C-alpha positions as YAML, in Angstrom:
chain: A
units: angstrom
residues:
- id: 1
  name: UNK
  ca: [-104.57, -30.51, -74.31]
- id: 2
  name: UNK
  ca: [-102.89, -27.37, -75.26]
- id: 3
  name: UNK
  ca: [-101.60, -26.20, -78.69]
- id: 4
  name: UNK
  ca: [-98.06, -27.01, -77.62]
- id: 5
  name: UNK
  ca: [-98.76, -30.66, -76.57]
- id: 6
  name: UNK
  ca: [-97.29, -33.32, -78.44]
- id: 7
  name: UNK
  ca: [-100.23, -35.48, -78.13]
- id: 8
  name: UNK
  ca: [-102.38, -32.99, -80.37]
- id: 9
  name: UNK
  ca: [-99.86, -32.60, -83.01]
- id: 10
  name: UNK
  ca: [-99.98, -34.59, -86.45]
- id: 11
  name: UNK
  ca: [-97.74, -37.63, -86.66]
- id: 12
  name: UNK
  ca: [-95.65, -37.34, -89.90]
- id: 13
  name: UNK
  ca: [-94.65, -41.08, -88.93]
- id: 14
  name: UNK
  ca: [-98.45, -42.21, -89.90]
- id: 15
  name: UNK
  ca: [-98.52, -40.48, -93.04]
- id: 16
  name: UNK
  ca: [-95.20, -41.99, -94.10]
- id: 17
  name: UNK
  ca: [-96.42, -45.23, -93.41]
- id: 18
  name: UNK
  ca: [-99.31, -44.77, -95.34]
- id: 19
  name: UNK
  ca: [-97.23, -43.75, -98.28]
- id: 20
  name: UNK
  ca: [-94.66, -46.53, -97.75]
- id: 21
  name: UNK
  ca: [-96.99, -49.20, -97.57]
- id: 22
  name: UNK
  ca: [-98.87, -47.81, -100.68]
- id: 23
  name: UNK
  ca: [-95.40, -48.27, -102.48]
- id: 24
  name: UNK
  ca: [-94.74, -51.40, -101.49]
- id: 25
  name: UNK
  ca: [-98.19, -52.88, -102.49]
- id: 26
  name: UNK
  ca: [-99.27, -53.56, -98.92]
- id: 27
  name: UNK
  ca: [-101.66, -50.58, -98.64]
- id: 28
  name: UNK
  ca: [-104.34, -48.17, -100.61]
- id: 29
  name: UNK
  ca: [-103.07, -45.01, -102.57]
- id: 30
  name: UNK
  ca: [-103.51, -42.27, -99.59]
- id: 31
  name: UNK
  ca: [-103.97, -38.55, -100.05]
- id: 32
  name: UNK
  ca: [-103.30, -36.37, -97.27]
- id: 33
  name: UNK
  ca: [-105.44, -32.96, -96.66]
- id: 34
  name: UNK
  ca: [-104.69, -30.09, -94.52]
- id: 35
  name: UNK
  ca: [-107.85, -29.19, -92.81]
- id: 36
  name: UNK
  ca: [-107.31, -25.35, -94.23]
- id: 37
  name: UNK
  ca: [-108.79, -27.11, -97.14]
- id: 38
  name: UNK
  ca: [-112.41, -28.33, -95.42]
- id: 39
  name: UNK
  ca: [-115.17, -26.14, -95.05]
- id: 40
  name: UNK
  ca: [-116.36, -27.71, -91.84]
- id: 41
  name: UNK
  ca: [-113.45, -27.77, -89.72]
- id: 42
  name: UNK
  ca: [-110.10, -25.79, -89.76]
- id: 43
  name: UNK
  ca: [-106.73, -26.38, -87.43]
- id: 44
  name: UNK
  ca: [-103.16, -26.69, -87.46]
- id: 45
  name: UNK
  ca: [-103.29, -29.92, -85.55]
- id: 46
  name: UNK
  ca: [-105.65, -31.85, -88.29]
- id: 47
  name: UNK
  ca: [-104.67, -33.60, -91.14]
- id: 48
  name: UNK
  ca: [-107.44, -35.72, -93.11]
- id: 49
  name: UNK
  ca: [-106.15, -38.94, -94.77]
- id: 50
  name: UNK
  ca: [-108.32, -40.30, -97.41]
- id: 51
  name: UNK
  ca: [-107.54, -43.96, -98.92]
- id: 52
  name: UNK
  ca: [-108.57, -44.93, -102.33]
- id: 53
  name: UNK
  ca: [-110.85, -48.00, -102.14]
- id: 54
  name: UNK
  ca: [-108.96, -51.31, -102.78]
- id: 55
  name: UNK
  ca: [-110.45, -53.49, -105.27]
- id: 56
  name: UNK
  ca: [-112.19, -56.62, -103.66]
- id: 57
  name: UNK
  ca: [-110.78, -55.64, -100.65]
- id: 58
  name: UNK
  ca: [-111.82, -58.20, -97.53]
- id: 59
  name: UNK
  ca: [-111.21, -57.61, -94.09]
- id: 60
  name: UNK
  ca: [-109.30, -60.62, -92.35]
- id: 61
  name: UNK
  ca: [-112.42, -61.15, -90.14]
- id: 62
  name: UNK
  ca: [-114.63, -61.50, -93.17]
- id: 63
  name: UNK
  ca: [-112.72, -63.87, -95.09]
- id: 64
  name: UNK
  ca: [-114.20, -66.55, -96.91]
- id: 65
  name: UNK
  ca: [-112.44, -70.35, -96.57]
- id: 66
  name: UNK
  ca: [-112.05, -69.70, -100.50]
- id: 67
  name: UNK
  ca: [-109.44, -66.89, -99.84]
- id: 68
  name: UNK
  ca: [-107.95, -67.88, -96.27]
- id: 69
  name: UNK
  ca: [-105.58, -65.97, -94.74]
- id: 70
  name: UNK
  ca: [-102.25, -67.87, -94.99]
- id: 71
  name: UNK
  ca: [-99.24, -68.39, -92.80]
- id: 72
  name: UNK
  ca: [-97.36, -66.70, -95.51]
- id: 73
  name: UNK
  ca: [-99.91, -63.51, -95.10]
- id: 74
  name: UNK
  ca: [-99.30, -63.36, -91.18]
- id: 75
  name: UNK
  ca: [-95.44, -63.76, -92.05]
- id: 76
  name: UNK
  ca: [-95.97, -60.50, -94.17]
- id: 77
  name: UNK
  ca: [-97.90, -58.74, -91.51]
- id: 78
  name: UNK
  ca: [-95.85, -59.70, -88.57]
- id: 79
  name: UNK
  ca: [-92.80, -58.21, -90.92]
- id: 80
  name: UNK
  ca: [-94.10, -55.31, -91.63]
- id: 81
  name: UNK
  ca: [-95.62, -54.50, -87.80]
- id: 82
  name: UNK
  ca: [-91.81, -55.24, -86.59]
- id: 83
  name: UNK
  ca: [-90.01, -53.56, -89.24]
- id: 84
  name: UNK
  ca: [-92.50, -50.06, -89.09]
- id: 85
  name: UNK
  ca: [-93.30, -50.40, -85.39]
- id: 86
  name: UNK
  ca: [-97.09, -50.65, -86.35]
- id: 87
  name: UNK
  ca: [-99.82, -51.49, -83.71]
- id: 88
  name: UNK
  ca: [-103.47, -52.01, -83.44]
- id: 89
  name: UNK
  ca: [-103.41, -54.32, -86.14]
- id: 90
  name: UNK
  ca: [-106.48, -56.02, -85.62]
- id: 91
  name: UNK
  ca: [-108.45, -58.37, -87.90]
- id: 92
  name: UNK
  ca: [-110.74, -55.30, -89.12]
- id: 93
  name: UNK
  ca: [-107.74, -53.30, -90.16]
- id: 94
  name: UNK
  ca: [-106.14, -55.54, -92.72]
- id: 95
  name: UNK
  ca: [-107.27, -58.11, -94.95]
- id: 96
  name: UNK
  ca: [-106.78, -59.01, -98.82]
- id: 97
  name: UNK
  ca: [-107.46, -57.55, -101.96]
- id: 98
  name: UNK
  ca: [-109.17, -59.52, -104.93]
- id: 99
  name: UNK
  ca: [-105.67, -60.82, -106.15]
- id: 100
  name: UNK
  ca: [-105.14, -62.24, -102.67]
- id: 101
  name: UNK
  ca: [-102.54, -59.85, -101.59]
- id: 102
  name: UNK
  ca: [-102.18, -58.42, -98.07]
- id: 103
  name: UNK
  ca: [-103.64, -54.91, -97.59]
- id: 104
  name: UNK
  ca: [-103.30, -53.00, -94.46]
- id: 105
  name: UNK
  ca: [-106.08, -50.17, -94.16]
- id: 106
  name: UNK
  ca: [-105.19, -48.86, -90.64]
- id: 107
  name: UNK
  ca: [-102.73, -49.10, -87.80]
- id: 108
  name: UNK
  ca: [-101.04, -46.97, -85.10]
- id: 109
  name: UNK
  ca: [-97.62, -45.98, -84.88]
- id: 110
  name: UNK
  ca: [-96.03, -47.08, -81.47]
- id: 111
  name: UNK
  ca: [-95.01, -44.50, -79.44]
- id: 112
  name: UNK
  ca: [-91.36, -42.98, -80.00]
- id: 113
  name: UNK
  ca: [-90.00, -44.47, -77.16]
- id: 114
  name: UNK
  ca: [-91.05, -48.02, -78.61]
- id: 115
  name: UNK
  ca: [-89.12, -47.69, -81.82]
- id: 116
  name: UNK
  ca: [-85.86, -48.97, -80.61]
- id: 117
  name: UNK
  ca: [-83.63, -50.76, -83.69]
- id: 118
  name: UNK
  ca: [-82.59, -54.46, -82.53]
- id: 119
  name: UNK
  ca: [-80.79, -56.95, -84.64]
- id: 120
  name: UNK
  ca: [-83.36, -59.36, -83.18]
- id: 121
  name: UNK
  ca: [-86.33, -57.79, -84.05]
- id: 122
  name: UNK
  ca: [-87.53, -60.03, -86.76]
- id: 123
  name: UNK
  ca: [-86.80, -63.58, -84.95]
- id: 124
  name: UNK
  ca: [-86.80, -66.72, -86.83]
- id: 125
  name: UNK
  ca: [-89.35, -66.13, -89.41]
- id: 126
  name: UNK
  ca: [-86.83, -64.68, -92.06]
- id: 127
  name: UNK
  ca: [-85.54, -68.32, -92.81]
- id: 128
  name: UNK
  ca: [-88.81, -68.77, -94.86]
- id: 129
  name: UNK
  ca: [-87.96, -69.10, -98.49]
- id: 130
  name: UNK
  ca: [-90.70, -67.11, -99.88]
- id: 131
  name: UNK
  ca: [-90.28, -64.22, -97.22]
- id: 132
  name: UNK
  ca: [-86.72, -63.36, -98.73]
- id: 133
  name: UNK
  ca: [-88.28, -63.23, -102.33]
- id: 134
  name: UNK
  ca: [-91.12, -60.89, -100.70]
- id: 135
  name: UNK
  ca: [-88.28, -58.52, -99.34]
- id: 136
  name: UNK
  ca: [-86.86, -58.41, -102.55]
- id: 137
  name: UNK
  ca: [-90.14, -57.56, -104.59]
- id: 138
  name: UNK
  ca: [-90.91, -54.93, -101.85]
- id: 139
  name: UNK
  ca: [-87.30, -52.81, -102.66]
- id: 140
  name: UNK
  ca: [-87.70, -51.67, -99.12]
- id: 141
  name: UNK
  ca: [-84.48, -49.37, -99.56]
- id: 142
  name: UNK
  ca: [-86.03, -47.56, -102.84]
- id: 143
  name: UNK
  ca: [-89.11, -47.22, -101.65]
- id: 144
  name: UNK
  ca: [-88.21, -46.00, -98.49]
- id: 145
  name: UNK
  ca: [-86.46, -43.09, -100.30]
- id: 146
  name: UNK
  ca: [-89.25, -42.40, -102.67]
- id: 147
  name: UNK
  ca: [-91.86, -42.50, -99.77]
- id: 148
  name: UNK
  ca: [-89.63, -39.60, -97.84]
- id: 149
  name: UNK
  ca: [-89.37, -37.56, -100.93]
- id: 150
  name: UNK
  ca: [-93.08, -38.19, -101.55]
- id: 151
  name: UNK
  ca: [-93.64, -36.93, -97.85]
- id: 152
  name: UNK
  ca: [-91.38, -34.09, -97.80]
- id: 153
  name: UNK
  ca: [-93.32, -32.70, -101.52]
- id: 154
  name: UNK
  ca: [-96.54, -33.13, -99.31]
- id: 155
  name: UNK
  ca: [-95.41, -31.29, -96.50]
- id: 156
  name: UNK
  ca: [-94.48, -28.56, -98.51]
- id: 157
  name: UNK
  ca: [-98.26, -27.75, -99.20]
- id: 158
  name: UNK
  ca: [-98.93, -28.46, -95.69]
- id: 159
  name: UNK
  ca: [-96.93, -25.68, -94.26]
- id: 160
  name: UNK
  ca: [-99.34, -24.73, -91.78]
- id: 161
  name: UNK
  ca: [-99.69, -27.93, -90.00]
- id: 162
  name: UNK
  ca: [-97.96, -28.47, -86.77]
- id: 163
  name: UNK
  ca: [-96.13, -31.77, -86.65]
- id: 164
  name: UNK
  ca: [-95.30, -33.68, -83.82]
- id: 165
  name: UNK
  ca: [-91.50, -34.61, -82.98]
- id: 166
  name: UNK
  ca: [-89.75, -37.84, -83.44]
- id: 167
  name: UNK
  ca: [-90.18, -38.33, -87.54]
- id: 168
  name: UNK
  ca: [-86.52, -37.98, -88.02]
- id: 169
  name: UNK
  ca: [-85.49, -40.52, -85.42]
- id: 170
  name: UNK
  ca: [-88.05, -42.59, -86.23]
- id: 171
  name: UNK
  ca: [-87.30, -42.64, -90.26]
- id: 172
  name: UNK
  ca: [-83.35, -42.92, -89.11]
- id: 173
  name: UNK
  ca: [-84.66, -46.49, -86.99]
- id: 174
  name: UNK
  ca: [-86.76, -47.85, -89.76]
- id: 175
  name: UNK
  ca: [-83.80, -47.09, -92.27]
- id: 176
  name: UNK
  ca: [-81.51, -49.35, -89.51]
- id: 177
  name: UNK
  ca: [-83.97, -52.04, -90.05]
- id: 178
  name: UNK
  ca: [-84.24, -51.88, -93.81]
- id: 179
  name: UNK
  ca: [-80.76, -52.33, -93.86]
- id: 180
  name: UNK
  ca: [-80.64, -55.11, -91.38]
- id: 181
  name: UNK
  ca: [-83.28, -57.03, -93.45]
- id: 182
  name: UNK
  ca: [-81.38, -56.64, -96.90]
- id: 183
  name: UNK
  ca: [-78.32, -57.72, -95.18]
- id: 184
  name: UNK
  ca: [-80.03, -61.02, -94.10]
- id: 185
  name: UNK
  ca: [-80.86, -61.77, -97.74]
...
């Protein structure tokens, strides 16, 4: 594909999600390294993502019965999937850490046309009592702001990167979802 192709550009939405997951405690520490710092490959269309190893992480598919993946873990995963429009959350891309907390290590942000805010996005699962506490503990609005500021700072040192369009539109839709969740509490 040509240099102007949106498909070949770096998706800033993805690095935002890595950072937000890190801040709410559902993702690893993530570092974003422009390929200009790489000795082997240099391109304005490439960005390396390095994540710190999560202590005691086990993929869902490898979890033992001593540390099962519960309905509550599944509710958290579904909430994050819907909130951030994530795909490719198969059993190799998430699991539990040594404290039995949900950790997402890989994902795909759905195409922009799939990121549509809807009041019915979260379904009836928000009635679960522990989910309300989880949402409060995530401090989504505060961590959304923190993540956007962090990404803005990261982007200053990655000025050579060619970004895919749609980041601002995505942030707007995710912010609407967060406000909806906060109003439901």
